[in-house]
Short mmCIF file of C-alpha atoms and ligand atoms in Angstrom, two decimals:
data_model
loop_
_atom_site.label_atom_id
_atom_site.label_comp_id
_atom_site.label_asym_id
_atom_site.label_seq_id
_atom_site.Cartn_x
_atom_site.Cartn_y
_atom_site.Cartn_z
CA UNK A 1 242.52 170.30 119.42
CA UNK A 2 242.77 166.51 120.33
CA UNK A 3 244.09 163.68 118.73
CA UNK A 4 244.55 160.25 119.31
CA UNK A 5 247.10 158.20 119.48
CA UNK A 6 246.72 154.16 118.73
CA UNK A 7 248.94 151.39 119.06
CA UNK A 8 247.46 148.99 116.24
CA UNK A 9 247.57 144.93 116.57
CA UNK A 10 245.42 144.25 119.77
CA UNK A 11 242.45 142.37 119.30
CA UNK A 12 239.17 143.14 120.78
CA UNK A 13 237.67 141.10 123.49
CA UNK A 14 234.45 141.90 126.02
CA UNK A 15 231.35 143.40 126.26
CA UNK A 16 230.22 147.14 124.79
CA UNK A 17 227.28 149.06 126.49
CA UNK A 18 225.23 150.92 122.98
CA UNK A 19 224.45 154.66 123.95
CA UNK A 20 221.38 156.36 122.60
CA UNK A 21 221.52 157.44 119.11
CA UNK A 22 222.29 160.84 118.58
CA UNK A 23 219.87 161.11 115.15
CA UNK A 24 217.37 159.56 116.76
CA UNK A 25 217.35 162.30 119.66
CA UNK A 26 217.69 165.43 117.73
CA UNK A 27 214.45 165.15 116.13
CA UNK A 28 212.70 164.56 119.17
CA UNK A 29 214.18 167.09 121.46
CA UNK A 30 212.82 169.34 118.43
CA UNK A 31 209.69 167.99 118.83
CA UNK A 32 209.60 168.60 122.61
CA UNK A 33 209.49 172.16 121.48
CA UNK A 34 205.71 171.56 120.38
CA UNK A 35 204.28 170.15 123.49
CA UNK A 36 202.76 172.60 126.37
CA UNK A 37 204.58 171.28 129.00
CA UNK A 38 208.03 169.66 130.15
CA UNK A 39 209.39 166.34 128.23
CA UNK A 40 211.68 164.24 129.98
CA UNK A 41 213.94 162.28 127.73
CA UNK A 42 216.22 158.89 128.62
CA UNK A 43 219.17 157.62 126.70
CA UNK A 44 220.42 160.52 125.34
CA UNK A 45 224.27 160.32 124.59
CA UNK A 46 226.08 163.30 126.23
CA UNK A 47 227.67 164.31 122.76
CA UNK A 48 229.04 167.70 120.96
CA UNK A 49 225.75 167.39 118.46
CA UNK A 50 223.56 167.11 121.51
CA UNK A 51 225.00 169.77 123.07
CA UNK A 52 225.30 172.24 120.79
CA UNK A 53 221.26 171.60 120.13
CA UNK A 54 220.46 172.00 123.29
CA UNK A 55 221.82 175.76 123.07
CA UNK A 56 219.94 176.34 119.95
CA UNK A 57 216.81 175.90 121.93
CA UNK A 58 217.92 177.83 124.94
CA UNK A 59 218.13 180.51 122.38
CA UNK A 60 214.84 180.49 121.61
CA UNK A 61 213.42 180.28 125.08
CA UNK A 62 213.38 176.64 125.95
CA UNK A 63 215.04 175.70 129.49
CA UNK A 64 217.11 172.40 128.70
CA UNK A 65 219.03 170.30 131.23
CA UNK A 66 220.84 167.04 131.86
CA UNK A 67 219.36 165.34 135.18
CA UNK A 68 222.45 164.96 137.35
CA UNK A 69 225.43 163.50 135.47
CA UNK A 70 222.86 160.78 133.39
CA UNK A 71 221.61 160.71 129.88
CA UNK A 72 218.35 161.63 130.95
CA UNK A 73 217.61 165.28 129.15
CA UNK A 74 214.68 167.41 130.83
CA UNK A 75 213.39 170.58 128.30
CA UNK A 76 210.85 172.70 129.46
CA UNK A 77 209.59 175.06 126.19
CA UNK A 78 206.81 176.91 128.07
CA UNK A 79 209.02 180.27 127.39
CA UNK A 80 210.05 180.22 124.14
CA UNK A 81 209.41 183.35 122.70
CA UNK A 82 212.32 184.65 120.55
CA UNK A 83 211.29 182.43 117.64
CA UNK A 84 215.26 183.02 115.32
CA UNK A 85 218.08 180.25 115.42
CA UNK A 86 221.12 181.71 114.07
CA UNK A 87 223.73 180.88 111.68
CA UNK A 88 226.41 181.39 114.16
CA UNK A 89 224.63 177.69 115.73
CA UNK A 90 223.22 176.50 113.05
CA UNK A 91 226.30 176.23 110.64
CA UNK A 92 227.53 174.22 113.57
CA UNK A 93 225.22 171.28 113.36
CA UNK A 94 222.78 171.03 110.39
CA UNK A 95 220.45 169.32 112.13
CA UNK A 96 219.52 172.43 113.62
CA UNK A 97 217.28 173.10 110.56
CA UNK A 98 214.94 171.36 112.57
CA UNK A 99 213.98 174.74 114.69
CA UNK A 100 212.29 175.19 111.09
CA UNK A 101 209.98 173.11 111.50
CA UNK A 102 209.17 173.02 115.38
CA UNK A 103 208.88 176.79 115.73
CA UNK A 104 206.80 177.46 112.62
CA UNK A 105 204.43 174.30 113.72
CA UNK A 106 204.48 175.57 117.11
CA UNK A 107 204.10 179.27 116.96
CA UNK A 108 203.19 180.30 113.52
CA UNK A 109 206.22 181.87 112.84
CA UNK A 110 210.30 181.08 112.01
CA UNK A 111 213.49 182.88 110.85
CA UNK A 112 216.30 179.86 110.73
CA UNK A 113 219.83 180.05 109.50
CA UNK A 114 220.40 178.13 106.22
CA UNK A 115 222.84 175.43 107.93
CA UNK A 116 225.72 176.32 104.71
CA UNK A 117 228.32 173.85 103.51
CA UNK A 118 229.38 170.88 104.90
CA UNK A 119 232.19 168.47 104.89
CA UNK A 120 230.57 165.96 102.47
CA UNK A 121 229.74 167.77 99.42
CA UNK A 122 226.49 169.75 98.90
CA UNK A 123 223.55 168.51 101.53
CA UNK A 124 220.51 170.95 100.16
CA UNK A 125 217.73 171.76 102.05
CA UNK A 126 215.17 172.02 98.92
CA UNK A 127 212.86 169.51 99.61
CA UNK A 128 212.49 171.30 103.65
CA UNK A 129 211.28 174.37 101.94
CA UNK A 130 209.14 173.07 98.85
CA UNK A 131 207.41 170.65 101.33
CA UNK A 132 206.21 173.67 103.66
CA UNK A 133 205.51 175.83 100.53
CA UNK A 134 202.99 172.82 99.61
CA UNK A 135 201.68 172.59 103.08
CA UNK A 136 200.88 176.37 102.69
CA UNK A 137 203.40 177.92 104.93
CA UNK A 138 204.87 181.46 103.39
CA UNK A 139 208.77 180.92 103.00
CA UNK A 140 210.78 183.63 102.28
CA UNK A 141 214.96 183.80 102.06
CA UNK A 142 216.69 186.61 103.74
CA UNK A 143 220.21 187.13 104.01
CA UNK A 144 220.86 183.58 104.24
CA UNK A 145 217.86 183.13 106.67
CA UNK A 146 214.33 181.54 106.08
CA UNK A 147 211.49 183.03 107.03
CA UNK A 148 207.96 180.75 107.28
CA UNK A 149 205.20 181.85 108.08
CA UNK A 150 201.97 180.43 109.14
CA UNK A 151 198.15 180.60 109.90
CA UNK A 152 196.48 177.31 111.90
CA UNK A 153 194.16 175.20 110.02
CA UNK A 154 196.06 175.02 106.72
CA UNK A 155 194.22 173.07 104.36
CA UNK A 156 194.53 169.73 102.84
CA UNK A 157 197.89 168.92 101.21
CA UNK A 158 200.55 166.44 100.10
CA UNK A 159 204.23 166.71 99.04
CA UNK A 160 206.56 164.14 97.85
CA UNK A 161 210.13 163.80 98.53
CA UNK A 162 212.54 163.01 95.54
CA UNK A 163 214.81 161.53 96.78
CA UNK A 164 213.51 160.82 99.85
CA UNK A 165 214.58 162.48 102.55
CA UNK A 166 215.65 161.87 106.86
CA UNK A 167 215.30 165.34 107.18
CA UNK A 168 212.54 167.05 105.13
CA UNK A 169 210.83 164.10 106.45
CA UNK A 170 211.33 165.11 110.09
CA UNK A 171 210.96 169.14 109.72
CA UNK A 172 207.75 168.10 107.46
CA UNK A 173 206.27 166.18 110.37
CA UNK A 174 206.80 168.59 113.18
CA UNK A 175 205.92 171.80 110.77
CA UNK A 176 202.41 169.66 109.91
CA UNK A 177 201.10 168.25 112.95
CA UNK A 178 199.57 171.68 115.17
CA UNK A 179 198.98 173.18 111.70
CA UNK A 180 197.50 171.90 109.02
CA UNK A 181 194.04 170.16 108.32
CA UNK A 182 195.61 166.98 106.43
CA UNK A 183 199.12 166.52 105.13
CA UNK A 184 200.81 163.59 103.56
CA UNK A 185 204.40 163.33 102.20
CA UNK A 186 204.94 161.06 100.00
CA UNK A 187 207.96 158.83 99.60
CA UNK A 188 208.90 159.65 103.02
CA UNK A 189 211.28 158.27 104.52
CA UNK A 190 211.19 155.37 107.02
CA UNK A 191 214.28 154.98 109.42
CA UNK A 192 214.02 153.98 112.73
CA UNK A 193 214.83 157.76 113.25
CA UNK A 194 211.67 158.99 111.83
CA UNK A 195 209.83 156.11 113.07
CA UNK A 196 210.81 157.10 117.06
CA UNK A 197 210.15 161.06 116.29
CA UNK A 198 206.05 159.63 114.80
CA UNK A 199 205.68 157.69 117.95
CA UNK A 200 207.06 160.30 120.38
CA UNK A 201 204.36 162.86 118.51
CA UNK A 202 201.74 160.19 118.78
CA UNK A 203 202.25 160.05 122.32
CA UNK A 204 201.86 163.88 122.85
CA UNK A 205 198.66 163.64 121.20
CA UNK A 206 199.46 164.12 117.20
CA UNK A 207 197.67 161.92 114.53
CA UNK A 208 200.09 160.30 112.45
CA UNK A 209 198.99 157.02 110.05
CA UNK A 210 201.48 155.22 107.57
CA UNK A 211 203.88 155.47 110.57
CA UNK A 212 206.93 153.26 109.30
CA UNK A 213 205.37 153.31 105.63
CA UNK A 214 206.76 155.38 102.87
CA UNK A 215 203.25 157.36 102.86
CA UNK A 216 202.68 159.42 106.07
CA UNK A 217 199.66 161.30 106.96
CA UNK A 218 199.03 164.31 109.76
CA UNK A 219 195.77 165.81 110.73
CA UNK A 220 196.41 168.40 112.63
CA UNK A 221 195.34 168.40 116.45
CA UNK A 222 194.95 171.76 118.74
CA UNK A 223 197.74 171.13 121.21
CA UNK A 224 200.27 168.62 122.00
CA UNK A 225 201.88 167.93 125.56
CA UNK A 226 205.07 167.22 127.28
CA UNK A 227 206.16 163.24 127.55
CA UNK A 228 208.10 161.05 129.32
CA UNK A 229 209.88 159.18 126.54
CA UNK A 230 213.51 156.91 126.19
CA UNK A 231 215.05 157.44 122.90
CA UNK A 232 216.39 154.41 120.70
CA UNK A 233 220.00 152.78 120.84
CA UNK A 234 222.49 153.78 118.13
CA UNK A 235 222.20 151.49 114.96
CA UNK A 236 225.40 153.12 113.35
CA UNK A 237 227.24 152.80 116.54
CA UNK A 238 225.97 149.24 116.88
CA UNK A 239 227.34 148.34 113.13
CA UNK A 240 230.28 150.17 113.62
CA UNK A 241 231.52 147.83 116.49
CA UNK A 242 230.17 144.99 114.67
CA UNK A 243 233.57 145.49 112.44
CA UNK A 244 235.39 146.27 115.14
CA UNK A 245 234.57 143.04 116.42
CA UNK A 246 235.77 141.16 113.25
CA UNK A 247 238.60 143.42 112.06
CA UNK A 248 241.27 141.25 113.60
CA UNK A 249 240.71 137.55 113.65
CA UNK A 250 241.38 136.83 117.60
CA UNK A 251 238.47 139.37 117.95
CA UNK A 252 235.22 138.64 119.77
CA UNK A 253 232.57 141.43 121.13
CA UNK A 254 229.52 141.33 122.63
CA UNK A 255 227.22 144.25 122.18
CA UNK A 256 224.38 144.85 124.89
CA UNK A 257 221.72 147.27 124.38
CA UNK A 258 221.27 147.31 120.61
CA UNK A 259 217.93 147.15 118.90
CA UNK A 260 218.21 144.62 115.75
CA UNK A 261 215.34 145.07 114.36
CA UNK A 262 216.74 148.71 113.31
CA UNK A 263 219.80 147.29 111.44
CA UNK A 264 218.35 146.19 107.72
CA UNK A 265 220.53 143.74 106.07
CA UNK A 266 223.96 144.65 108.11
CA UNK A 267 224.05 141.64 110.36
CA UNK A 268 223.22 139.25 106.81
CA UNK A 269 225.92 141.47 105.52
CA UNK A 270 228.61 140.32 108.28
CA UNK A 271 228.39 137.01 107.99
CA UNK A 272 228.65 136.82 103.99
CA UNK A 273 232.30 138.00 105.34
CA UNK A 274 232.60 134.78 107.02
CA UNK A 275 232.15 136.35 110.53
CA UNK A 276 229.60 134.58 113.36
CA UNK A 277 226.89 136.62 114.11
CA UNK A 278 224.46 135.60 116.74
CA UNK A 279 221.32 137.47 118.04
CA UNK A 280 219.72 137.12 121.01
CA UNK A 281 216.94 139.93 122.25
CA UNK A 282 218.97 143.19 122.87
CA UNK A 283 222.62 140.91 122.58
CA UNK A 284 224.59 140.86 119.54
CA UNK A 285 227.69 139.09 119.53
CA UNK A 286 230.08 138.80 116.83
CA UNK A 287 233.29 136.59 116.14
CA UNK A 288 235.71 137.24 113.93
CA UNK A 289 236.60 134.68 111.29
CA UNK A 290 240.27 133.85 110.30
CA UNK A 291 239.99 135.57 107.17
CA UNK A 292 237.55 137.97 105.90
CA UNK A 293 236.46 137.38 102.33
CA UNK A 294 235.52 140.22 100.08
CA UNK A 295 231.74 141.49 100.28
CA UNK A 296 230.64 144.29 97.94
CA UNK A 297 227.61 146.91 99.45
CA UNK A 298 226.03 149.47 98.17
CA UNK A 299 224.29 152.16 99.82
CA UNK A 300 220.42 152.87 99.63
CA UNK A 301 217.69 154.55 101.88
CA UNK A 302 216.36 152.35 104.69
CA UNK A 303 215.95 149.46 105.33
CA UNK A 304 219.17 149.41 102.75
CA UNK A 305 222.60 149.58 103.75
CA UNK A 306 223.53 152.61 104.95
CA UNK A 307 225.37 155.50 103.86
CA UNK A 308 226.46 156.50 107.55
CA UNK A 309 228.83 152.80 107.52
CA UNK A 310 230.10 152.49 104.20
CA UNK A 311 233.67 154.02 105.35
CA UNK A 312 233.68 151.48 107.95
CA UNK A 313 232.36 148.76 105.68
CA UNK A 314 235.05 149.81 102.97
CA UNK A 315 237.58 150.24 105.62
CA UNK A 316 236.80 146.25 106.73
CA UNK A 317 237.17 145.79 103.03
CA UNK A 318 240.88 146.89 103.36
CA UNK A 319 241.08 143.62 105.96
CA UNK A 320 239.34 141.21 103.62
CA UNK A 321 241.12 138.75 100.96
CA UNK A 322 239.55 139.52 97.17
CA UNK A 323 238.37 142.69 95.19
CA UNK A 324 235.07 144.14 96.40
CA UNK A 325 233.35 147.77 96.04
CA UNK A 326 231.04 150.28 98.12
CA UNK A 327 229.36 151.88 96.27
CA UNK A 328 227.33 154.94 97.80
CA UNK A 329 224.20 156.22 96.03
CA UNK A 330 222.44 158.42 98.91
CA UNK A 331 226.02 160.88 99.16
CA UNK A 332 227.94 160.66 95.94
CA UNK A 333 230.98 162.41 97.48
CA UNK A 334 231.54 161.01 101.12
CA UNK A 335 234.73 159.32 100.77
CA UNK A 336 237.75 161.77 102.16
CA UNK A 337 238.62 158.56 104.17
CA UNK A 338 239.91 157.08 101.20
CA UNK A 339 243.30 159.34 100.67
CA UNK A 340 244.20 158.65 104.75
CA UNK A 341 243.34 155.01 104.79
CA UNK A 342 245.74 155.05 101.64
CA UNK A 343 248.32 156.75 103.97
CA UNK A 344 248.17 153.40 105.87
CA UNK A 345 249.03 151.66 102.54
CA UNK A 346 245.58 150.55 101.63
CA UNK A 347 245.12 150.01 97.53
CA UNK A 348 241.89 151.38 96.80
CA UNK A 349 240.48 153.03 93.79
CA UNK A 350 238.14 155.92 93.76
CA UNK A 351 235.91 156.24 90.51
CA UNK A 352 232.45 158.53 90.82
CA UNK A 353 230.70 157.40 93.60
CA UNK A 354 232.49 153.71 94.14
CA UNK A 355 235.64 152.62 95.40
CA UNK A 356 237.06 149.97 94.83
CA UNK A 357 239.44 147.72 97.45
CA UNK A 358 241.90 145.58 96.86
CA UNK A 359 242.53 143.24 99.55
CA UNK A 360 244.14 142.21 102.07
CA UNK A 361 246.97 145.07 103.13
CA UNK A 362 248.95 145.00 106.07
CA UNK A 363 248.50 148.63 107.55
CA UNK A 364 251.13 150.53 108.89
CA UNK A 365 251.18 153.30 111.31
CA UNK A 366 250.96 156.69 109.69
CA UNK A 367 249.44 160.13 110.21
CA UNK A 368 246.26 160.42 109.23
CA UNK A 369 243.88 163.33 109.88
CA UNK A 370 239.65 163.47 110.26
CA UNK A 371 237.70 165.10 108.06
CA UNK A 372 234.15 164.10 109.47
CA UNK A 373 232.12 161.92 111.71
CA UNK A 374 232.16 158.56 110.22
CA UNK A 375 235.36 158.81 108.30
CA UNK A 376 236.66 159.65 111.23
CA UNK A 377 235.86 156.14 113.13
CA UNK A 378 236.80 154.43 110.52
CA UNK A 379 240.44 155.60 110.64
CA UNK A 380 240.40 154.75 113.86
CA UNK A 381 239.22 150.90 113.08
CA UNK A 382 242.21 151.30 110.38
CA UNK A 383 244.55 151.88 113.02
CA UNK A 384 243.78 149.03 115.36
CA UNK A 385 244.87 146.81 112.81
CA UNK A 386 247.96 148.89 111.88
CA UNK A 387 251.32 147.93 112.92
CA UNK A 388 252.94 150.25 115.18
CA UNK A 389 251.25 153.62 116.17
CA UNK A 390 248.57 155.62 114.25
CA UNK A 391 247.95 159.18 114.57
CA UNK A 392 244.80 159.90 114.22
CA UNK A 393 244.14 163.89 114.16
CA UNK A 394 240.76 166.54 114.51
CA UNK A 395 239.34 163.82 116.61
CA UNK A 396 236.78 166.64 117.40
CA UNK A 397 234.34 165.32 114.64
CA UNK A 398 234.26 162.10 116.69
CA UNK A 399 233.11 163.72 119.53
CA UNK A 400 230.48 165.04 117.54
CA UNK A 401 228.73 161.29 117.62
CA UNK A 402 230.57 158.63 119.49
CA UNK A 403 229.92 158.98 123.23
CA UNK A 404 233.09 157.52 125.25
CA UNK A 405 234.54 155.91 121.90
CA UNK A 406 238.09 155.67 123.00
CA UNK A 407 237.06 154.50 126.89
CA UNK A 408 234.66 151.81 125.48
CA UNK A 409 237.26 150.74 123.22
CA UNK A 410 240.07 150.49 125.42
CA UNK A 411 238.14 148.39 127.99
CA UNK A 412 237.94 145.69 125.62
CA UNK A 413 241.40 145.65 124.44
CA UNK A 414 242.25 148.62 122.32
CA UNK A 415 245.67 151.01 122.97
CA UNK A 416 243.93 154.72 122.20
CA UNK A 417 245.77 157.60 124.28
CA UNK A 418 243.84 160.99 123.33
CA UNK A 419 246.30 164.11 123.74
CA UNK A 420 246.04 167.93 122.83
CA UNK A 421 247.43 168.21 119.58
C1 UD1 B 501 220.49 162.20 107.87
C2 UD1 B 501 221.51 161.83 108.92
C3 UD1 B 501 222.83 161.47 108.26
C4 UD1 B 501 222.59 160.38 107.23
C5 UD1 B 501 221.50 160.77 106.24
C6 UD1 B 501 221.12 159.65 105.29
C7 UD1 B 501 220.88 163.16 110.84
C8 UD1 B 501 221.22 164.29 111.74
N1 UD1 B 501 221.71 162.97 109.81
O1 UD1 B 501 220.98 163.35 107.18
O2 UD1 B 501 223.72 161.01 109.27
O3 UD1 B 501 223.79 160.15 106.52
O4 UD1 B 501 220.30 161.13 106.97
O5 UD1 B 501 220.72 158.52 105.99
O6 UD1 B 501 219.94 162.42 111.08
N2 UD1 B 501 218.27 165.91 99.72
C9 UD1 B 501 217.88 166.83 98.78
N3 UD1 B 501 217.16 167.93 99.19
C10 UD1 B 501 216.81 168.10 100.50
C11 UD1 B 501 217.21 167.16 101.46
C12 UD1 B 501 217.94 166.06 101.04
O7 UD1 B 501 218.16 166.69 97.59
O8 UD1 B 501 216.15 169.11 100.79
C13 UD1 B 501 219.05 164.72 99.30
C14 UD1 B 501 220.46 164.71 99.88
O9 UD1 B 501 221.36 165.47 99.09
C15 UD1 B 501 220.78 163.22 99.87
C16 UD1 B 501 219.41 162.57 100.15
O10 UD1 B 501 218.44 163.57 99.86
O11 UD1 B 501 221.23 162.81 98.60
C17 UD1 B 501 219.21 162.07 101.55
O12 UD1 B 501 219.53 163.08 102.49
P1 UD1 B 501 218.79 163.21 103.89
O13 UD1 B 501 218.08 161.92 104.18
O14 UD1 B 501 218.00 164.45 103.92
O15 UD1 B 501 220.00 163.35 104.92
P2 UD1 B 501 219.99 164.20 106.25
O16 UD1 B 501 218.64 164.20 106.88
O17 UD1 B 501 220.68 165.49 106.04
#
């Protein structure tokens, strides 16, 4: 198992390519799964989560390959036939739910792991079923497996989603669109995510209205094709060098390759911290100020803040001079960074679903250990600001959704040596 080791203190200075965003492409390469011939897909990071999709589908059938050593993923689902994605893959990942969906829309027919626990508290898959069950699919559960079920031209239907939901919204969309007459979910919901995976079906022939709108609606069409498509930068990886760029005050990063318009109110956010943010097309550059001053967020469904940067918002926090709080409504229990960043010597108080920091602290160097994706980067922010060295262990869950993080890092300034634990 890797770690990392960082030597804290260095600011960051330079230029950071984005990569494609890894939530953004899991939908779709699900959705490639409907068409009748071969999708070609650009700018997809070459990360764990991608990876360990792309075996779930050549389970099923589907032929799926990286073109050369590039980010360009080809998938060819002309064989699929053995229509079960099992637990032993799908506990992995639970985005792999979405084989629910795409083989039930595609071929009538789906028996899917339920994905189990996961490191942030309970993540239910309710809404997934109910919404089918509305559409008129036949779910049944079986031995921790769903079943659906379904005939073509299902008839006219709508669902809503309390709370809304990424994905019930995305496994609603690609069960709906070969199958049913008319279907429209309700409060769905309407991140740049689920926005790319309506255009992408769009494009292989689906009809989708209320696209970006919290009211979608499919009418089913006979057959979809294969596309040549590029998938979306990373938002959270764009936000999450945003504070790296600020953390320490000699900092200054310029991001290429982001899209802005996908960030809500982050880059208002950053500069109520007293850190220069300037836009310009696909360019974001940031400056750090001499002092951070406190700025309180709370989390909420796009175009809100979101929940997948409040431990590197809170972590910033740590940085910042004042009292503030992040408060997270979408996960009430995501916040197993706050015991480790407290191993750095950060003062922070957790209470329900807010914590509240008390800044500024001086970090120093400690052990700390990863418990998932984005608490995970967030140590590591901790620890470029730390005196002395940081350990930073289970860096696996990074690898799950940061492609290159320590080598993009490093060539702007930070000291991050990974080793085998
Ligand atoms: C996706 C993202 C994840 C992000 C989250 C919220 C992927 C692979 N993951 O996760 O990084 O943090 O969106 O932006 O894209 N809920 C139910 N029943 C359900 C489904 C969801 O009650 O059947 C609840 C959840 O408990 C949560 C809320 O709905 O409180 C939102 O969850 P959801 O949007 O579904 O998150 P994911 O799609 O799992």
């Amino acid at each position: 198992m890797d770690k990392f080791i960082i030597e804290g203190g260095t600011p960051l200075n330079g230029t950071i390519n984005i990569s494609g965003s890894k939530n953004a492409a899991l939908p779709i390469i699900a959705a490639s799964l409907l068409g009748d011939s071969e999708t070609t897909i650009t700018n997809i990071p070459r990360l764990q989560d991608i990876y360990t999709f792309n075996n779930v589908l050549r389970v099923v059938g589907a032929k799926v390959d990286f073109q050369d050593k590039k980010n360009t993923l080809i998938i060819d689902p002309t064989n699929v036939s053995h229509l079960e994605a099992p637990y032993d893959l799908v506990r992995k990942m639970r985005a792999s739910f979405y084989m629910l969906g795409a083989l039930v829309g595609k071929h009538g027919y789906a028996k899917v792991s339920l994905p189990g626990g996961c490191a942030w508290g309970p993540r239910p898959v309710d809404l997934h079923l109910k919404g089918m069950e509305a559409m008129g699919i036949d779910i049944d559960l079986d031995k921790g497996y769903v079943i659906a079920k379904a005939d073509k031209n299902l008839k006219k239907s709508s669902f809503k989603l309390e709370p809304s939901s990424v994905g019930a919204t995305v496994n609603l969309l690609l069960a709906s669109v070969l199958r049913t007459e008319e279907f429209t979910i309700e409060n769905a919901a309407m991140e740049p995510d689920v926005v790319q995976l309506c255009n992408v079906l769009v494009k292989m022939g689906a009809d989708i209205s209320g696209i970006g709108t919290d009211r979608i609606t499919v009418r089913g069409v006979e057959s979809l094709s294969g596309v040549e498509i590029a998938n979306d930068p990373d938002r959270i990886e764009v936000g999450t060098f945003m504070i790296a760029g600020v953390l320490h005050p000699d900092s200054e990063l310029t991001l290429e390759g982001c899209n802005v318009d996908h960030l809500g109110n982050l880059p208002e956010l950053l500069s109520k911290t007293g850190a220069k943010v300037e836009v310009d097309g696909s360019t974001i550059k940031v400056k750090a100020p001499k002092e951070l001053e406190a700025v309180s967020v709370a989390t909420e469904v796009y175009p809100g803040f979101p929940t997948d940067m409040q431990a590197q918002w809170a972590t910033m926090m740590t940085q910042a001079n004042g009292v503030s709080t992040v408060t997270d409504t979408v996960y009430y229990d995501r916040f197993s960074y706050v015991p480790e960043l407290t191993r750095l010597g950060a003062d922070m108080r957790l209470e329900k679903n807010t914590v509240t920091i008390f800044g500024k602290t001086d970090f120093e160097g400690a052990s700390v250990m990863s418990t998932d994706l984005r608490a995970s980067v967030s140590l590591v922010l901790a620890a470029m600001v730390a005196e002395n060295e940081t350990e930073v262990l289970r860096v696996y869950h990074l690898d799950r959704g940061y492609e290159n993080l320590e080598h993009k890092l490093n060539a702007v300034g930070a000291k991050i040596k990974r080793v085998d634990e």
